[in-house]
């Protein structure tokens, strides 16, 4: 929230940060109890992120955008974090 206010109230940036936080929290569910519902929930959350990234990539290809402009919008999950 503080970064949102520091950037002058850019709502798109704030929304993107919330999506990254949600992806990180969902991916962290993989590290929980292996016999709980957290594992399938984490898996489905990671698939949602993957589908979102594929949608962004396909739109960038159609619009012929530069790769460097696309990278900040992608959510990259590594070892349960974004």
XYZ file of C-alpha atoms in Angstrom:
82
model
C 0.000 0.000 0.000
C 2.868 2.381 0.755
C 4.408 1.774 -2.687
C 0.998 2.497 -4.209
C 0.830 5.869 -2.480
C 4.476 6.662 -3.295
C 3.850 6.077 -7.013
C 1.126 8.712 -7.051
C -1.846 6.368 -6.739
C -1.344 4.291 -9.900
C -4.180 1.789 -9.485
C -2.868 -0.584 -12.163
C 0.450 -0.956 -10.338
C -1.379 -1.537 -7.044
C -3.580 -4.212 -8.634
C -0.516 -5.941 -10.126
C 1.194 -5.991 -6.720
C -1.916 -7.520 -5.153
C -1.917 -10.241 -7.827
C 1.758 -10.968 -7.094
C 1.052 -11.162 -3.365
C -1.870 -13.534 -3.937
C 0.248 -15.727 -6.222
C 3.012 -15.870 -3.616
C 0.575 -16.790 -0.852
C -1.069 -19.460 -2.996
C 2.258 -20.971 -4.065
C 3.349 -21.077 -0.417
C 0.530 -23.545 0.250
C 2.719 -26.265 -1.284
C 4.960 -26.149 1.797
C 2.116 -26.947 4.179
C 0.888 -30.274 5.522
C 0.979 -32.812 2.667
C -2.278 -34.437 3.789
C -4.335 -31.244 3.731
C -6.343 -29.524 1.017
C -3.569 -26.897 0.760
C -1.622 -28.916 -1.833
C -4.412 -29.045 -4.459
C -5.316 -25.431 -3.694
C -1.711 -24.346 -4.235
C -1.527 -26.346 -7.456
C -4.687 -24.755 -8.839
C -3.468 -21.300 -7.841
C -0.210 -21.851 -9.718
C -2.165 -22.998 -12.773
C -4.230 -19.792 -12.661
C -0.990 -17.769 -12.663
C 0.334 -19.839 -15.572
C -2.847 -19.290 -17.605
C -2.712 -15.558 -16.865
C 0.904 -15.410 -18.047
C 0.064 -17.342 -21.217
C -2.788 -14.948 -21.936
C -0.443 -11.970 -21.553
C 2.154 -13.582 -23.811
C -0.396 -14.369 -26.500
C -1.738 -10.805 -26.413
C 1.795 -9.442 -26.674
C 2.470 -11.654 -29.687
C -0.704 -10.509 -31.422
C 0.080 -6.844 -30.720
C 3.772 -7.367 -31.564
C 4.956 -5.821 -28.295
C 8.585 -5.840 -27.222
C 9.600 -8.555 -24.748
C 11.091 -6.016 -22.358
C 7.717 -4.302 -22.014
C 6.019 -7.609 -21.212
C 8.391 -8.914 -18.533
C 7.277 -6.595 -15.683
C 3.674 -7.782 -16.121
C 4.449 -11.498 -15.863
C 4.207 -13.252 -12.511
C 7.157 -15.616 -12.184
C 6.936 -18.201 -9.393
C 10.196 -19.685 -8.142
C 10.325 -22.146 -5.243
C 6.970 -21.085 -3.934
C 7.494 -17.338 -4.272
C 6.896 -14.665 -6.884
